[in-house]
mmCIF file of C-alpha atoms and ligand atoms in Angstrom:
data_model
loop_
_atom_site.group_PDB
_atom_site.id
_atom_site.type_symbol
_atom_site.label_atom_id
_atom_site.label_comp_id
_atom_site.label_asym_id
_atom_site.label_seq_id
_atom_site.Cartn_x
_atom_site.Cartn_y
_atom_site.Cartn_z
ATOM 1 C CA MET A 1482 -2.528 11.702 -1.420
ATOM 2 C CA ARG A 1483 -2.036 7.882 -1.121
ATOM 3 C CA ILE A 1484 0.075 5.964 -3.508
ATOM 4 C CA THR A 1485 -1.969 2.472 -4.403
ATOM 5 C CA GLU A 1486 0.123 1.311 -7.147
ATOM 6 C CA ALA A 1487 3.615 2.147 -8.177
ATOM 7 C CA LYS A 1488 5.125 0.385 -11.528
ATOM 8 C CA PHE A 1489 8.360 0.979 -13.392
ATOM 9 C CA ALA A 1490 7.304 2.586 -16.833
ATOM 10 C CA GLY A 1491 10.497 2.775 -18.606
ATOM 11 C CA SER A 1492 14.090 4.230 -18.795
ATOM 12 C CA SER A 1493 15.046 6.741 -21.199
ATOM 13 C CA VAL A 1494 18.189 9.013 -21.956
ATOM 14 C CA ARG A 1495 16.216 12.000 -23.494
ATOM 15 C CA ALA A 1496 12.889 13.613 -22.841
ATOM 16 C CA ALA A 1497 12.036 12.881 -26.305
ATOM 17 C CA SER A 1498 12.235 9.067 -25.724
ATOM 18 C CA LYS A 1499 10.353 8.895 -22.422
ATOM 19 C CA PRO A 1500 7.189 6.930 -21.976
ATOM 20 C CA SER A 1501 4.543 7.838 -24.637
ATOM 21 C CA ARG A 1502 1.814 8.187 -22.396
ATOM 22 C CA LYS A 1503 1.571 11.752 -21.377
ATOM 23 C CA LEU A 1504 0.804 12.315 -17.845
ATOM 24 C CA PRO A 1505 1.876 14.891 -14.988
ATOM 25 C CA GLU A 1506 5.590 14.305 -13.959
ATOM 26 C CA PHE A 1507 7.226 15.106 -10.591
ATOM 27 C CA ALA A 1508 10.980 14.754 -10.871
ATOM 28 C CA PHE A 1509 13.737 14.139 -8.122
ATOM 29 C CA ILE A 1510 17.387 15.659 -8.777
ATOM 30 C CA GLY A 1511 20.083 16.183 -6.405
ATOM 31 C CA ARG A 1512 23.808 15.687 -5.842
ATOM 32 C CA SER A 1513 24.785 11.858 -6.508
ATOM 33 C CA ASN A 1514 24.139 9.729 -3.329
ATOM 34 C CA VAL A 1515 21.887 12.310 -1.679
ATOM 35 C CA GLY A 1516 19.126 10.022 -1.579
ATOM 36 C CA LYS A 1517 16.857 10.358 -4.630
ATOM 37 C CA SER A 1518 16.137 6.808 -5.450
ATOM 38 C CA SER A 1519 15.577 5.877 -1.748
ATOM 39 C CA LEU A 1520 13.098 8.682 -1.278
ATOM 40 C CA ILE A 1521 11.038 7.568 -4.322
ATOM 41 C CA ASN A 1522 10.846 4.010 -2.728
ATOM 42 C CA MET A 1523 9.995 5.286 0.616
ATOM 43 C CA LEU A 1524 7.073 7.537 -0.870
ATOM 44 C CA CYS A 1525 5.959 4.366 -2.867
ATOM 45 C CA GLY A 1526 6.268 2.022 0.036
ATOM 46 C CA ASN A 1527 8.428 -0.177 -2.094
ATOM 47 C CA SER A 1528 12.208 -0.571 -1.088
ATOM 48 C CA ARG A 1529 12.849 -2.300 -4.570
ATOM 49 C CA LEU A 1530 11.232 -0.051 -7.000
ATOM 50 C CA ALA A 1531 14.151 2.288 -7.771
ATOM 51 C CA LYS A 1532 17.608 0.889 -7.502
ATOM 52 C CA THR A 1533 19.782 2.447 -4.636
ATOM 53 C CA SER A 1534 23.216 2.092 -3.580
ATOM 54 C CA SER A 1535 25.771 3.198 -1.043
ATOM 55 C CA THR A 1536 28.215 4.034 -3.902
ATOM 56 C CA PRO A 1537 27.625 7.277 -5.732
ATOM 57 C CA GLY A 1538 26.519 7.291 -9.434
ATOM 58 C CA LYS A 1539 23.952 4.406 -9.121
ATOM 59 C CA THR A 1540 20.974 5.902 -11.354
ATOM 60 C CA LYS A 1541 22.500 6.664 -14.823
ATOM 61 C CA LEU A 1542 19.260 6.804 -16.753
ATOM 62 C CA ILE A 1543 15.956 8.731 -16.518
ATOM 63 C CA ASN A 1544 13.614 6.112 -14.889
ATOM 64 C CA HIS A 1545 9.789 6.825 -14.965
ATOM 65 C CA PHE A 1546 7.541 5.166 -12.443
ATOM 66 C CA ILE A 1547 3.643 5.246 -13.121
ATOM 67 C CA ILE A 1548 1.853 6.138 -9.913
ATOM 68 C CA ASN A 1549 -1.918 5.196 -9.480
ATOM 69 C CA ASP A 1550 -1.950 5.000 -13.320
ATOM 70 C CA ARG A 1551 -2.372 8.782 -13.329
ATOM 71 C CA TRP A 1552 1.200 10.616 -12.879
ATOM 72 C CA TYR A 1553 4.847 9.817 -12.963
ATOM 73 C CA LEU A 1554 7.722 9.980 -10.472
ATOM 74 C CA VAL A 1555 10.806 10.632 -12.141
ATOM 75 C CA ASP A 1556 14.200 9.345 -10.755
ATOM 76 C CA LEU A 1557 17.077 11.364 -12.380
ATOM 77 C CA PRO A 1558 20.747 10.787 -12.154
ATOM 78 C CA GLY A 1559 22.600 12.715 -9.622
ATOM 79 C CA TYR A 1560 24.847 15.707 -10.428
ATOM 80 C CA GLY A 1561 28.256 16.279 -9.026
ATOM 81 C CA PHE A 1562 29.778 12.850 -9.011
ATOM 82 C CA ALA A 1563 33.501 13.207 -9.451
ATOM 83 C CA LYS A 1564 34.672 9.654 -10.081
ATOM 84 C CA ILE A 1565 33.586 9.450 -13.591
ATOM 85 C CA SER A 1566 35.291 10.435 -16.956
ATOM 86 C CA LYS A 1567 34.698 13.956 -18.191
ATOM 87 C CA LYS A 1568 32.835 12.575 -21.122
ATOM 88 C CA GLU A 1569 30.453 10.716 -18.891
ATOM 89 C CA ARG A 1570 29.818 13.625 -16.585
ATOM 90 C CA GLU A 1571 29.068 15.884 -19.689
ATOM 91 C CA GLU A 1572 26.794 13.088 -20.840
ATOM 92 C CA LEU A 1573 24.803 13.297 -17.665
ATOM 93 C CA ARG A 1574 24.751 16.767 -17.466
ATOM 94 C CA MET A 1575 23.237 16.968 -20.937
ATOM 95 C CA MET A 1576 20.621 14.280 -19.989
ATOM 96 C CA ILE A 1577 19.650 16.126 -17.059
ATOM 97 C CA ASN A 1578 19.418 19.458 -18.756
ATOM 98 C CA ASP A 1579 17.471 17.959 -21.720
ATOM 99 C CA TYR A 1580 14.971 16.330 -19.614
ATOM 100 C CA ILE A 1581 14.370 19.386 -17.346
ATOM 101 C CA GLN A 1582 13.999 22.050 -20.180
ATOM 102 C CA ASN A 1583 12.167 19.759 -22.696
ATOM 103 C CA SER A 1584 9.707 17.866 -20.511
ATOM 104 C CA ASP A 1585 6.621 19.699 -21.023
ATOM 105 C CA GLU A 1586 4.764 17.484 -18.605
ATOM 106 C CA MET A 1587 7.073 18.298 -15.823
ATOM 107 C CA VAL A 1588 5.044 19.850 -13.292
ATOM 108 C CA LEU A 1589 7.596 20.267 -10.292
ATOM 109 C CA LEU A 1590 11.384 19.398 -9.740
ATOM 110 C CA PHE A 1591 12.210 18.380 -6.288
ATOM 111 C CA VAL A 1592 15.790 19.303 -5.587
ATOM 112 C CA LEU A 1593 17.318 17.153 -2.715
ATOM 113 C CA VAL A 1594 19.774 18.428 -0.348
ATOM 114 C CA ASP A 1595 21.871 16.458 2.333
ATOM 115 C CA SER A 1596 20.564 17.780 5.649
ATOM 116 C CA ARG A 1597 24.162 16.921 7.240
ATOM 117 C CA HIS A 1598 25.730 19.705 5.593
ATOM 118 C CA ASP A 1599 25.648 23.363 4.553
ATOM 119 C CA ILE A 1600 23.974 23.584 1.028
ATOM 120 C CA GLN A 1601 26.713 23.338 -1.337
ATOM 121 C CA LYS A 1602 28.025 25.308 -4.052
ATOM 122 C CA ILE A 1603 26.895 22.930 -6.829
ATOM 123 C CA ASP A 1604 23.438 22.959 -5.455
ATOM 124 C CA LEU A 1605 23.233 26.669 -5.490
ATOM 125 C CA GLU A 1606 24.613 26.646 -8.999
ATOM 126 C CA PHE A 1607 21.887 24.216 -10.170
ATOM 127 C CA ILE A 1608 19.264 26.152 -8.443
ATOM 128 C CA THR A 1609 20.364 29.152 -9.941
ATOM 129 C CA GLY A 1610 19.912 27.716 -13.256
ATOM 130 C CA LEU A 1611 16.364 26.782 -12.403
ATOM 131 C CA GLY A 1612 15.524 30.170 -11.704
ATOM 132 C CA GLU A 1613 17.017 31.458 -14.835
ATOM 133 C CA ASN A 1614 14.981 28.925 -17.039
ATOM 134 C CA GLY A 1615 11.717 29.490 -14.817
ATOM 135 C CA ILE A 1616 11.769 25.997 -13.746
ATOM 136 C CA PRO A 1617 9.450 25.472 -10.814
ATOM 137 C CA PHE A 1618 11.073 23.645 -7.707
ATOM 138 C CA ALA A 1619 10.735 22.635 -4.089
ATOM 139 C CA ILE A 1620 13.626 21.522 -1.994
ATOM 140 C CA ILE A 1621 13.774 18.474 0.210
ATOM 141 C CA PHE A 1622 16.346 18.015 3.035
ATOM 142 C CA THR A 1623 17.113 14.192 2.930
ATOM 143 C CA LYS A 1624 18.542 11.805 5.374
ATOM 144 C CA GLY A 1625 16.924 13.569 8.450
ATOM 145 C CA ASP A 1626 17.316 10.537 10.553
ATOM 146 C CA LYS A 1627 21.118 11.284 10.784
ATOM 147 C CA LEU A 1628 20.491 14.540 12.678
ATOM 148 C CA GLY A 1629 18.575 14.929 15.831
ATOM 149 C CA PRO A 1630 15.434 17.165 15.606
ATOM 150 C CA ASN A 1631 17.099 20.355 16.775
ATOM 151 C CA ALA A 1632 20.266 19.903 14.626
ATOM 152 C CA LEU A 1633 17.920 19.393 11.641
ATOM 153 C CA LYS A 1634 15.915 22.544 12.267
ATOM 154 C CA ALA A 1635 19.095 24.468 12.749
ATOM 155 C CA GLN A 1636 20.585 23.086 9.586
ATOM 156 C CA ILE A 1637 17.665 24.060 7.512
ATOM 157 C CA GLU A 1638 17.471 27.461 9.041
ATOM 158 C CA ARG A 1639 21.089 27.800 7.958
ATOM 159 C CA ASP A 1640 20.290 26.706 4.332
ATOM 160 C CA LYS A 1641 17.412 29.071 4.393
ATOM 161 C CA ALA A 1642 19.648 31.931 5.190
ATOM 162 C CA ILE A 1643 22.068 30.939 2.541
ATOM 163 C CA LEU A 1644 19.198 30.575 -0.056
ATOM 164 C CA SER A 1645 17.862 33.940 1.284
ATOM 165 C CA GLU A 1646 21.065 35.985 0.046
ATOM 166 C CA GLN A 1647 20.124 35.011 -3.497
ATOM 167 C CA TRP A 1648 16.484 34.586 -3.417
ATOM 168 C CA GLU A 1649 13.781 37.021 -2.320
ATOM 169 C CA GLU A 1650 11.142 34.337 -1.936
ATOM 170 C CA LEU A 1651 12.086 30.867 -0.804
ATOM 171 C CA PRO A 1652 10.684 27.663 -2.481
ATOM 172 C CA PRO A 1653 8.491 25.017 -0.714
ATOM 173 C CA MET A 1654 10.932 23.036 1.562
ATOM 174 C CA PHE A 1655 10.564 19.541 3.262
ATOM 175 C CA ALA A 1656 12.620 17.373 5.346
ATOM 176 C CA SER A 1657 12.587 13.612 4.748
ATOM 177 C CA SER A 1658 13.930 10.409 5.923
ATOM 178 C CA ALA A 1659 14.117 7.415 3.917
ATOM 179 C CA GLU A 1660 14.780 5.294 7.076
ATOM 180 C CA THR A 1661 11.990 6.461 9.407
ATOM 181 C CA GLY A 1662 9.498 7.758 6.566
ATOM 182 C CA ALA A 1663 9.421 11.177 7.912
ATOM 183 C CA GLY A 1664 8.121 13.608 5.311
ATOM 184 C CA LYS A 1665 6.139 11.251 3.223
ATOM 185 C CA GLU A 1666 2.539 12.644 4.078
ATOM 186 C CA GLU A 1667 3.877 16.159 3.505
ATOM 187 C CA ILE A 1668 5.212 15.728 0.284
ATOM 188 C CA LEU A 1669 2.606 13.314 -1.121
ATOM 189 C CA ASP A 1670 -0.172 15.908 -0.116
ATOM 190 C CA PHE A 1671 1.982 18.666 -1.757
ATOM 191 C CA ILE A 1672 2.183 16.622 -4.902
ATOM 192 C CA GLY A 1673 -1.482 16.171 -4.590
ATOM 193 C CA GLN A 1674 -2.590 19.623 -4.701
ATOM 194 C CA TYR A 1675 -1.430 19.511 -8.425
ATOM 195 C CA ILE A 1676 -3.185 16.560 -9.783
HETATM 196 P P1 GTP B 2321 22.691 8.371 -7.331
HETATM 197 O O1 GTP B 2321 21.751 7.349 -7.959
HETATM 198 O O2 GTP B 2321 23.848 7.521 -7.266
HETATM 199 O O3 GTP B 2321 22.752 9.594 -7.788
HETATM 200 O O4 GTP B 2321 22.130 8.291 -5.740
HETATM 201 P P2 GTP B 2321 20.797 8.640 -5.139
HETATM 202 O O5 GTP B 2321 20.550 9.978 -4.831
HETATM 203 O O6 GTP B 2321 19.616 8.049 -5.879
HETATM 204 O O7 GTP B 2321 20.849 7.965 -3.683
HETATM 205 P P3 GTP B 2321 20.426 6.586 -3.067
HETATM 206 O O8 GTP B 2321 18.988 6.762 -2.872
HETATM 207 O O9 GTP B 2321 20.805 5.377 -3.949
HETATM 208 O O10 GTP B 2321 21.043 6.429 -1.692
HETATM 209 C C1 GTP B 2321 22.455 6.551 -1.479
HETATM 210 C C2 GTP B 2321 22.636 5.929 -0.108
HETATM 211 O O11 GTP B 2321 22.196 6.679 0.925
HETATM 212 C C3 GTP B 2321 22.419 4.570 0.160
HETATM 213 O O12 GTP B 2321 23.209 3.844 0.847
HETATM 214 C C4 GTP B 2321 21.036 4.751 1.080
HETATM 215 O O13 GTP B 2321 20.691 3.710 1.793
HETATM 216 C C5 GTP B 2321 21.426 6.122 1.848
HETATM 217 N N1 GTP B 2321 20.181 6.862 2.192
HETATM 218 C C6 GTP B 2321 19.268 7.320 1.255
HETATM 219 N N2 GTP B 2321 18.380 8.131 1.959
HETATM 220 C C7 GTP B 2321 18.517 7.915 3.288
HETATM 221 C C8 GTP B 2321 17.849 8.341 4.591
HETATM 222 O O14 GTP B 2321 16.902 9.097 4.411
HETATM 223 N N3 GTP B 2321 18.551 8.088 5.807
HETATM 224 C C9 GTP B 2321 19.517 7.379 5.633
HETATM 225 N N4 GTP B 2321 20.227 7.051 6.847
HETATM 226 N N5 GTP B 2321 20.382 6.853 4.573
HETATM 227 C C10 GTP B 2321 19.749 7.180 3.484
HETATM 228 MG MG1 MG B 2322 19.569 7.143 -7.685
#
């Protein structure tokens, strides 16, 4: 699958107010600062499409990008960002849950995990919630350029072992780097199977 056109299609705070044109959606979620917006830009070959920041908590809305006029990539706010008020955190949590549970067009959710550390408790809790709600998902290990190839492989194996304690069958998994473009073809080909 090749992306020939990627355009911003709108921001929303609830699934009910997302762009009215219904098309298949592939959404990106994960801890704040894990690299969701950067990965979307890398996949689209446009570093200015989704706003990124070295400070966590950059994406605060549900952002739809229309791809090849046929499907959407959806950039979601991150979870687990500590430095905001309790009220704001609860608001973001509700926004994320509402989108995930009420978006009939969402085909698949990519859960991004930082490849530099063991998968964290908050990620495991989030993934458990997906299982309970029957939400199809895949995992992408981000920032792969920050580790050597062997260290990256070892980390993914470690995370697989952690996930296997809870899951009989593991989800599809990818490693990516917004810096080098690693993972681009695999992720886009995977999406291509659905549309
Ligand atoms: P929020 O919107 O705040 O939840 O963050 P996000 O998950 O969208 O992360 P974002 O894409 O804004 O990236 C966060 C920081 O990580 C930025 O400084 C990026 O440049 C950096 N970053 C993201 N992906 C990569 C990557 O693959 N490699 C490296 N080296 N840095 C990355
Ligand atoms: Mg973001």
